[in-house]
Amino acid sequence: MRMKKIRTPQELNSLRNSLLKQIDPNKPCVRVCLGTGCRARGSADIMTSFKDEIERQGLEIQVSCKQTGCHGFCERGPVIVIGPKEIFYQKVKLTDVPEIVSKTLLNGEAVDRLLYTDPTGQKALYEHEVPFYKKQTRLVLANNGRIDPTNILDYIAIGGYQALAKATATMSCEEIIDTIEKSGLRGRGGGGFPTGRKWRSCREARGDVKFVIGNGDEGDPGAFSDRSLMEANPHSILEGMVIGAYAIGANQGYLYVRAEYPLALKHLQTAIDQAREYGFLGNNIFNSGFDFDIKINQGGGAFVCGESSALMASIEGMMGEPRAKYIHTVERGLWNKPTNLNNVKTWANVPLIISNGVNWFAKIGTEKSKGTGIFSLVGKVNNTGLVEIQMGTPLKTIIYDIGGGITKGKRFKAVQTGGPSGGCIPEELLDLTVDFEKLTEAGSMMGSGGMIVLDEDTCMVDVARYFLDFLQNESCGKCVPCREGTKRMLEIVTKITRGQAGEKELELLQDLARTVKGFSLCGLGQTAPNTVLSTLRYFRDEYNAHIKDKKCPAGICRDLITYTILEDKCTGCGACLKLCPQQAIDAYGLIHTIDPAKCVRCGICRDACPFQAIAVK
Amino acid sequence: MVNLIIDGVNVQAEEGSTILEVAKFYGINIPTLCHHDELTPYGACRLCTVEVDDGRRTRLVASCLYPVREGIKVKTHSESVMKGRKLILELLIARCPNSKTLQDLASQMGLEQVRFKMENEDCILCGLCVRMCAEQMGSGAIGFVGRGQKREVVTPFHMASEICRNCGACMYVCPVVDLQCRGVKSPGELCNSCLVITPQCLGKYDQVMCTLESCGACVEKERKIV
């Protein structure tokens, strides 16, 4: 237990210098990714195995081993990086450990088969050579793969809490807010509201007690950027929050994190305890007379609690329901006190801006959207994972250069951004540069940074149905347009996917979409029709095919498709025959046939056929 | 005092009052279902939505919650507002077709057709009873449970509440449960009868207004048709 708290920037510097002296830059160090993705692939065992192997060979003094957070390239997990050369290994197995220790750690040689090989056969030795990382600009996620998230000293050694020291020792509250405002930082939760302006409103709001909140309630299907940041670099979020609270004049902060993120909760709590121990939280931080502490609030898993006013209601112990924000939360938020809520990614940007200055940050990104955007790249793309790019990067670069293109060489159809509130962007807009305005113009939004790539085998009506189903389940039910409207929209879209809807229903669907968008109480309802509206805008022909021709062009909607066996391709091998759960396949002759009356369109036969002899129409 | 324009008329209003209060004061009728003067505004039914132009942009807001501001221009019955209100009402009637309050509103707004599959619920989830019980009766015996489609007003754990005094205040404020249309009508039909035909009870009972039972106008109408 450390007794003496750090009270001055000098003390922080001397601690950092002593830490840097202790670390031998040439000492080999294995960094094992223990983010959720790699953990699921067994990286925790690999970590233990490394420790055991090092101990067995008696190498504790020569080499070291530590856990880090998510490196982002989850597709290729478990990922490890070996310093000082920064050799990047992917898809590491337990059995590879002894070889890595003897070859790479002791002799500095690379194990060829563990290196990343791109589709052309080119091998990459280092992380920055891997195409997935090449076009990324990792600022917020930069240290994810470098530091041990459970060790504050690691964070201090890379320059952590220097921004807080700088802010409290040399800057006035006004100066801090000015800096954030001029940097052009905008809310990373999806709305994109200028952070500096929000802080200023909260600072100027009348009230003796003020609060700051970090929103880590990430609930979009397919999004995991907040999660990864909270797990991998919790101190960066805390540091941002302390700086923000200092500038705004808040003495209590809350971190709202969903209970489904146990690792994030654990790491954040550890980080908070450590920050308290070192005096970065608590009373009289850096001798500035400023007191601040942070409490974690666990969310119960309601998607709507990511909405600021519902989140605040939830912290208050009430039902997670939004309220109208005609009086902003910066004036009347948590317990009716001025409250500044930012996404955890926004908070993590703050120390970077304070340390590196306004000009540094303002140079990154586009005119109106500064800095970087973090996207969870998932779906039918070769390199799934967490991507941080400069604002203004074209979608094409993200999907093809970073993402490595579409899986199985299929054709790209659309990309769904912004989670359930966002929309689908079609192929003709692939050159679109990603920033807040451009995405909104295209009928989608930045949202929490989900990016789901869809290929030609995706039915866009079915995609709309999926997101509507999610939203009508997650609507809190308070206001009529959202509760009843999304339910009815789902009814209509489901009818369309079954071929039971006509032009009238489509018209009603559009009317409903407009009303739900315009009349709903909170952001959830106001954005709920986006997927329907954007798919209607770009994929009208698919809706028409379902409605008029009663066909599903992508072959997804079960009621509108038939499975047939192509005579010229079928060899009569019987692979499909054995697997069909309905015994719908007849094999009287050599060529098999499918009885449409028995077929339930499960697709098992198609997956089983080695000759692609089963067609869907 | 704050100066604003409602439906083209320059009016003055007290600071802190809502658009709904001001409109009411000046005799403009904005339909509501979840609002009660003595209870905290809730903003759930969205029927009171109006169009507000604050100089920067025009947007749709719930008038029961939106505090008046200097110079705003309010349209209480613009085309987009009416279109949305009608659709919201249509959604509500599809949920609770037997509510006289809703059927009457439909007649007033000229809603002619319900295009959704009819359900047979009693409650529109306006939350008046919950607020009444907590705020005016100081009891808090009932509350919302569940999310989205599963939302309902119940006592904790669906058990008889120990703190409920059976005062009936919840029934008193409820806009839908007490007033049930008992008329004969096919599902989805909007009856419109009550507004078209003079209620049968008038004349017979000069001083009495019927509230609990259907006035019978709809039954009368049905008989005439047959």
Short mmCIF file of N, CA and C in Angstrom, two decimals, chain A residues 211-319:
data_model
loop_
_atom_site.label_atom_id
_atom_site.label_comp_id
_atom_site.label_asym_id
_atom_site.label_seq_id
_atom_site.Cartn_x
_atom_site.Cartn_y
_atom_site.Cartn_z
N PHE A 211 -22.48 17.49 -11.43
CA PHE A 211 -22.00 16.13 -11.64
C PHE A 211 -21.40 15.97 -13.03
N VAL A 212 -20.47 15.04 -13.15
CA VAL A 212 -20.06 14.59 -14.48
C VAL A 212 -20.31 13.09 -14.56
N ILE A 213 -20.64 12.66 -15.77
CA ILE A 213 -20.95 11.23 -15.96
C ILE A 213 -20.19 10.71 -17.18
N GLY A 214 -19.65 9.53 -17.03
CA GLY A 214 -19.05 8.84 -18.18
C GLY A 214 -20.02 7.77 -18.64
N ASN A 215 -20.43 7.86 -19.89
CA ASN A 215 -21.42 6.92 -20.40
C ASN A 215 -20.72 5.73 -21.07
N GLY A 216 -20.78 4.60 -20.41
CA GLY A 216 -20.20 3.38 -20.97
C GLY A 216 -21.26 2.32 -21.18
N ASP A 217 -22.49 2.80 -21.42
CA ASP A 217 -23.60 1.87 -21.59
C ASP A 217 -23.77 1.59 -23.08
N GLU A 218 -22.89 0.78 -23.58
CA GLU A 218 -22.89 0.52 -25.02
C GLU A 218 -23.76 -0.69 -25.30
N GLY A 219 -24.86 -0.48 -26.01
CA GLY A 219 -25.78 -1.59 -26.17
C GLY A 219 -26.08 -1.98 -27.60
N ASP A 220 -25.46 -1.31 -28.57
CA ASP A 220 -25.75 -1.61 -29.97
C ASP A 220 -25.29 -3.01 -30.32
N PRO A 221 -26.09 -3.72 -31.10
CA PRO A 221 -25.61 -5.02 -31.55
C PRO A 221 -24.35 -4.82 -32.39
N GLY A 222 -23.33 -5.54 -32.06
CA GLY A 222 -22.11 -5.49 -32.88
C GLY A 222 -21.12 -4.40 -32.52
N ALA A 223 -21.39 -3.60 -31.51
CA ALA A 223 -20.44 -2.53 -31.14
C ALA A 223 -19.70 -2.92 -29.87
N PHE A 224 -18.39 -2.68 -29.87
CA PHE A 224 -17.63 -3.01 -28.66
C PHE A 224 -16.47 -2.05 -28.43
N SER A 225 -16.59 -0.83 -28.93
CA SER A 225 -15.47 0.10 -28.79
C SER A 225 -15.35 0.64 -27.37
N ASP A 226 -16.49 1.00 -26.76
CA ASP A 226 -16.44 1.50 -25.38
C ASP A 226 -15.90 0.40 -24.47
N ARG A 227 -16.41 -0.78 -24.72
CA ARG A 227 -16.01 -1.93 -23.91
C ARG A 227 -14.49 -2.11 -23.95
N SER A 228 -13.97 -2.10 -25.17
CA SER A 228 -12.55 -2.34 -25.33
C SER A 228 -11.74 -1.25 -24.64
N LEU A 229 -12.18 -0.01 -24.77
CA LEU A 229 -11.45 1.09 -24.14
C LEU A 229 -11.49 0.98 -22.62
N MET A 230 -12.66 0.66 -22.09
CA MET A 230 -12.80 0.56 -20.64
C MET A 230 -11.96 -0.59 -20.10
N GLU A 231 -11.88 -1.64 -20.88
CA GLU A 231 -11.11 -2.80 -20.43
C GLU A 231 -9.61 -2.56 -20.55
N ALA A 232 -9.24 -1.83 -21.61
CA ALA A 232 -7.82 -1.75 -21.93
C ALA A 232 -7.12 -0.52 -21.35
N ASN A 233 -7.83 0.57 -21.26
CA ASN A 233 -7.16 1.79 -20.80
C ASN A 233 -8.10 2.60 -19.90
N PRO A 234 -8.47 2.05 -18.77
CA PRO A 234 -9.47 2.73 -17.93
C PRO A 234 -8.98 4.07 -17.38
N HIS A 235 -7.66 4.16 -17.16
CA HIS A 235 -7.15 5.40 -16.57
C HIS A 235 -7.32 6.61 -17.49
N SER A 236 -7.28 6.36 -18.81
CA SER A 236 -7.43 7.50 -19.73
C SER A 236 -8.82 8.11 -19.58
N ILE A 237 -9.81 7.25 -19.31
CA ILE A 237 -11.18 7.75 -19.10
C ILE A 237 -11.26 8.53 -17.79
N LEU A 238 -10.67 7.95 -16.75
CA LEU A 238 -10.69 8.62 -15.45
C LEU A 238 -10.00 9.97 -15.53
N GLU A 239 -8.83 10.00 -16.19
CA GLU A 239 -8.08 11.26 -16.27
C GLU A 239 -8.90 12.33 -16.97
N GLY A 240 -9.56 11.93 -18.07
CA GLY A 240 -10.41 12.88 -18.78
C GLY A 240 -11.53 13.39 -17.90
N MET A 241 -12.11 12.49 -17.14
CA MET A 241 -13.23 12.90 -16.28
C MET A 241 -12.77 13.85 -15.17
N VAL A 242 -11.59 13.59 -14.60
CA VAL A 242 -11.11 14.48 -13.55
C VAL A 242 -10.84 15.89 -14.12
N ILE A 243 -10.23 15.92 -15.31
CA ILE A 243 -9.97 17.22 -15.93
C ILE A 243 -11.28 17.95 -16.21
N GLY A 244 -12.24 17.21 -16.76
CA GLY A 244 -13.55 17.80 -17.07
C GLY A 244 -14.24 18.32 -15.82
N ALA A 245 -14.22 17.50 -14.79
CA ALA A 245 -14.88 17.89 -13.54
C ALA A 245 -14.23 19.12 -12.94
N TYR A 246 -12.90 19.18 -13.05
CA TYR A 246 -12.15 20.33 -12.54
C TYR A 246 -12.58 21.60 -13.29
N ALA A 247 -12.69 21.48 -14.61
CA ALA A 247 -13.05 22.65 -15.42
C ALA A 247 -14.50 23.06 -15.17
N ILE A 248 -15.36 22.09 -14.98
CA ILE A 248 -16.79 22.38 -14.83
C ILE A 248 -17.13 22.78 -13.40
N GLY A 249 -16.39 22.23 -12.46
CA GLY A 249 -16.68 22.52 -11.06
C GLY A 249 -17.57 21.45 -10.43
N ALA A 250 -17.35 20.22 -10.85
CA ALA A 250 -18.12 19.10 -10.28
C ALA A 250 -17.23 18.35 -9.30
N ASN A 251 -17.84 17.84 -8.26
CA ASN A 251 -17.06 17.09 -7.28
C ASN A 251 -17.39 15.62 -7.23
N GLN A 252 -18.39 15.23 -7.99
CA GLN A 252 -18.74 13.82 -7.99
C GLN A 252 -18.96 13.37 -9.42
N GLY A 253 -18.39 12.24 -9.75
CA GLY A 253 -18.57 11.68 -11.08
C GLY A 253 -19.17 10.29 -11.00
N TYR A 254 -19.84 9.90 -12.07
CA TYR A 254 -20.39 8.55 -12.15
C TYR A 254 -19.95 7.93 -13.46
N LEU A 255 -19.68 6.65 -13.39
CA LEU A 255 -19.42 5.91 -14.61
C LEU A 255 -20.56 4.90 -14.73
N TYR A 256 -21.30 4.99 -15.80
CA TYR A 256 -22.43 4.09 -15.99
C TYR A 256 -22.01 3.01 -16.97
N VAL A 257 -21.83 1.80 -16.47
CA VAL A 257 -21.34 0.71 -17.30
C VAL A 257 -22.30 -0.47 -17.17
N ARG A 258 -22.59 -1.09 -18.28
CA ARG A 258 -23.55 -2.19 -18.20
C ARG A 258 -22.94 -3.40 -17.49
N ALA A 259 -23.79 -4.10 -16.77
CA ALA A 259 -23.34 -5.24 -15.98
C ALA A 259 -22.86 -6.38 -16.86
N GLU A 260 -23.22 -6.33 -18.16
CA GLU A 260 -22.76 -7.39 -19.07
C GLU A 260 -21.29 -7.25 -19.41
N TYR A 261 -20.66 -6.19 -18.94
CA TYR A 261 -19.24 -5.99 -19.21
C TYR A 261 -18.43 -6.22 -17.92
N PRO A 262 -18.35 -7.45 -17.46
CA PRO A 262 -17.71 -7.68 -16.15
C PRO A 262 -16.25 -7.27 -16.12
N LEU A 263 -15.55 -7.51 -17.23
CA LEU A 263 -14.12 -7.19 -17.25
C LEU A 263 -13.91 -5.67 -17.20
N ALA A 264 -14.76 -4.96 -17.94
CA ALA A 264 -14.66 -3.49 -17.93
C ALA A 264 -14.92 -2.97 -16.52
N LEU A 265 -15.92 -3.53 -15.88
CA LEU A 265 -16.26 -3.09 -14.52
C LEU A 265 -15.09 -3.36 -13.57
N LYS A 266 -14.50 -4.53 -13.73
CA LYS A 266 -13.39 -4.90 -12.84
C LYS A 266 -12.20 -3.96 -13.05
N HIS A 267 -11.86 -3.74 -14.31
CA HIS A 267 -10.71 -2.90 -14.59
C HIS A 267 -10.94 -1.45 -14.17
N LEU A 268 -12.17 -0.98 -14.39
CA LEU A 268 -12.47 0.40 -13.99
C LEU A 268 -12.39 0.54 -12.48
N GLN A 269 -12.94 -0.44 -11.77
CA GLN A 269 -12.91 -0.35 -10.31
C GLN A 269 -11.48 -0.39 -9.80
N THR A 270 -10.67 -1.29 -10.38
CA THR A 270 -9.26 -1.34 -10.00
C THR A 270 -8.61 0.01 -10.26
N ALA A 271 -8.89 0.58 -11.43
CA ALA A 271 -8.29 1.86 -11.79
C ALA A 271 -8.71 2.95 -10.82
N ILE A 272 -9.98 2.95 -10.44
CA ILE A 272 -10.46 3.98 -9.51
C ILE A 272 -9.76 3.83 -8.16
N ASP A 273 -9.66 2.60 -7.69
CA ASP A 273 -8.98 2.37 -6.40
C ASP A 273 -7.53 2.84 -6.45
N GLN A 274 -6.86 2.52 -7.57
CA GLN A 274 -5.47 2.93 -7.69
C GLN A 274 -5.32 4.44 -7.79
N ALA A 275 -6.24 5.04 -8.56
CA ALA A 275 -6.17 6.51 -8.71
C ALA A 275 -6.39 7.19 -7.36
N ARG A 276 -7.26 6.62 -6.56
CA ARG A 276 -7.48 7.17 -5.22
C ARG A 276 -6.22 7.05 -4.38
N GLU A 277 -5.60 5.88 -4.50
CA GLU A 277 -4.39 5.62 -3.72
C GLU A 277 -3.30 6.63 -4.05
N TYR A 278 -3.19 6.98 -5.32
CA TYR A 278 -2.14 7.91 -5.74
C TYR A 278 -2.57 9.37 -5.65
N GLY A 279 -3.80 9.58 -5.26
CA GLY A 279 -4.26 10.96 -5.08
C GLY A 279 -4.79 11.63 -6.33
N PHE A 280 -5.02 10.86 -7.41
CA PHE A 280 -5.60 11.46 -8.62
C PHE A 280 -7.12 11.58 -8.49
N LEU A 281 -7.65 10.85 -7.52
CA LEU A 281 -9.04 11.02 -7.12
C LEU A 281 -9.01 11.26 -5.61
N GLY A 282 -10.01 11.93 -5.11
CA GLY A 282 -10.04 12.19 -3.67
C GLY A 282 -9.96 13.67 -3.38
N ASN A 283 -9.43 13.98 -2.23
CA ASN A 283 -9.39 15.39 -1.82
C ASN A 283 -8.13 16.09 -2.31
N ASN A 284 -8.31 17.37 -2.60
CA ASN A 284 -7.18 18.25 -2.91
C ASN A 284 -6.25 17.65 -3.97
N ILE A 285 -6.82 17.36 -5.13
CA ILE A 285 -6.05 16.74 -6.21
C ILE A 285 -4.98 17.70 -6.71
N PHE A 286 -3.75 17.28 -6.75
CA PHE A 286 -2.60 18.11 -7.15
C PHE A 286 -2.57 19.45 -6.41
N ASN A 287 -2.91 19.41 -5.13
CA ASN A 287 -2.88 20.62 -4.29
C ASN A 287 -3.69 21.78 -4.85
N SER A 288 -4.70 21.45 -5.65
CA SER A 288 -5.45 22.55 -6.27
C SER A 288 -6.66 22.93 -5.43
N GLY A 289 -6.87 22.19 -4.34
CA GLY A 289 -8.05 22.45 -3.52
C GLY A 289 -9.30 21.84 -4.12
N PHE A 290 -9.11 21.06 -5.17
CA PHE A 290 -10.25 20.48 -5.89
C PHE A 290 -10.46 19.03 -5.45
N ASP A 291 -11.68 18.72 -5.01
CA ASP A 291 -11.99 17.35 -4.59
C ASP A 291 -12.87 16.69 -5.63
N PHE A 292 -12.58 15.43 -5.91
CA PHE A 292 -13.40 14.73 -6.90
C PHE A 292 -13.29 13.23 -6.71
N ASP A 293 -14.42 12.58 -6.83
CA ASP A 293 -14.39 11.12 -6.78
C ASP A 293 -15.37 10.54 -7.80
N ILE A 294 -15.14 9.29 -8.15
CA ILE A 294 -15.98 8.64 -9.17
C ILE A 294 -16.57 7.35 -8.61
N LYS A 295 -17.83 7.16 -8.92
CA LYS A 295 -18.51 5.96 -8.50
C LYS A 295 -19.00 5.22 -9.74
N ILE A 296 -18.91 3.91 -9.71
CA ILE A 296 -19.40 3.14 -10.86
C ILE A 296 -20.84 2.73 -10.61
N ASN A 297 -21.67 2.90 -11.62
CA ASN A 297 -23.05 2.47 -11.54
C ASN A 297 -23.26 1.39 -12.58
N GLN A 298 -23.76 0.25 -12.15
CA GLN A 298 -23.96 -0.83 -13.12
C GLN A 298 -25.34 -0.75 -13.74
N GLY A 299 -25.36 -0.82 -15.05
CA GLY A 299 -26.65 -0.81 -15.75
C GLY A 299 -27.19 -2.22 -15.85
N GLY A 300 -28.51 -2.31 -15.90
CA GLY A 300 -29.14 -3.63 -15.94
C GLY A 300 -29.32 -4.18 -17.33
N GLY A 301 -28.82 -3.46 -18.33
CA GLY A 301 -28.89 -4.01 -19.67
C GLY A 301 -29.98 -3.46 -20.56
N ALA A 302 -30.62 -2.37 -20.14
CA ALA A 302 -31.62 -1.76 -21.01
C ALA A 302 -30.91 -0.85 -22.00
N PHE A 303 -31.18 -1.07 -23.28
CA PHE A 303 -30.55 -0.28 -24.33
C PHE A 303 -30.84 1.20 -24.15
N VAL A 304 -32.06 1.51 -23.72
CA VAL A 304 -32.49 2.91 -23.62
C VAL A 304 -31.68 3.65 -22.57
N CYS A 305 -31.07 2.95 -21.63
CA CYS A 305 -30.29 3.63 -20.60
C CYS A 305 -29.00 4.25 -21.13
N GLY A 306 -28.70 4.04 -22.39
CA GLY A 306 -27.59 4.77 -23.00
C GLY A 306 -28.00 6.20 -23.32
N GLU A 307 -29.29 6.46 -23.32
CA GLU A 307 -29.80 7.81 -23.55
C GLU A 307 -29.59 8.60 -22.26
N SER A 308 -29.10 9.84 -22.40
CA SER A 308 -28.61 10.53 -21.20
C SER A 308 -29.64 10.65 -20.07
N SER A 309 -30.88 11.07 -20.40
CA SER A 309 -31.83 11.29 -19.30
C SER A 309 -32.31 9.98 -18.69
N ALA A 310 -32.39 8.93 -19.51
CA ALA A 310 -32.75 7.62 -18.96
C ALA A 310 -31.63 7.09 -18.09
N LEU A 311 -30.41 7.35 -18.53
CA LEU A 311 -29.24 6.93 -17.76
C LEU A 311 -29.24 7.60 -16.38
N MET A 312 -29.57 8.89 -16.40
CA MET A 312 -29.59 9.62 -15.12
C MET A 312 -30.69 9.11 -14.22
N ALA A 313 -31.85 8.82 -14.81
CA ALA A 313 -32.95 8.26 -14.02
C ALA A 313 -32.51 6.95 -13.40
N SER A 314 -31.76 6.17 -14.18
CA SER A 314 -31.30 4.88 -13.69
C SER A 314 -30.32 5.06 -12.53
N ILE A 315 -29.42 6.03 -12.63
CA ILE A 315 -28.49 6.29 -11.52
C ILE A 315 -29.27 6.72 -10.27
N GLU A 316 -30.33 7.48 -10.50
CA GLU A 316 -31.14 7.94 -9.37
C GLU A 316 -31.90 6.80 -8.70
N GLY A 317 -31.89 5.64 -9.36
CA GLY A 317 -32.59 4.50 -8.78
C GLY A 317 -34.00 4.35 -9.31
N MET A 318 -34.33 5.15 -10.31
CA MET A 318 -35.66 5.07 -10.91
C MET A 318 -35.62 4.13 -12.12
N MET A 319 -36.77 3.95 -12.70
CA MET A 319 -36.86 3.16 -13.92
C MET A 319 -36.08 3.90 -15.03
#
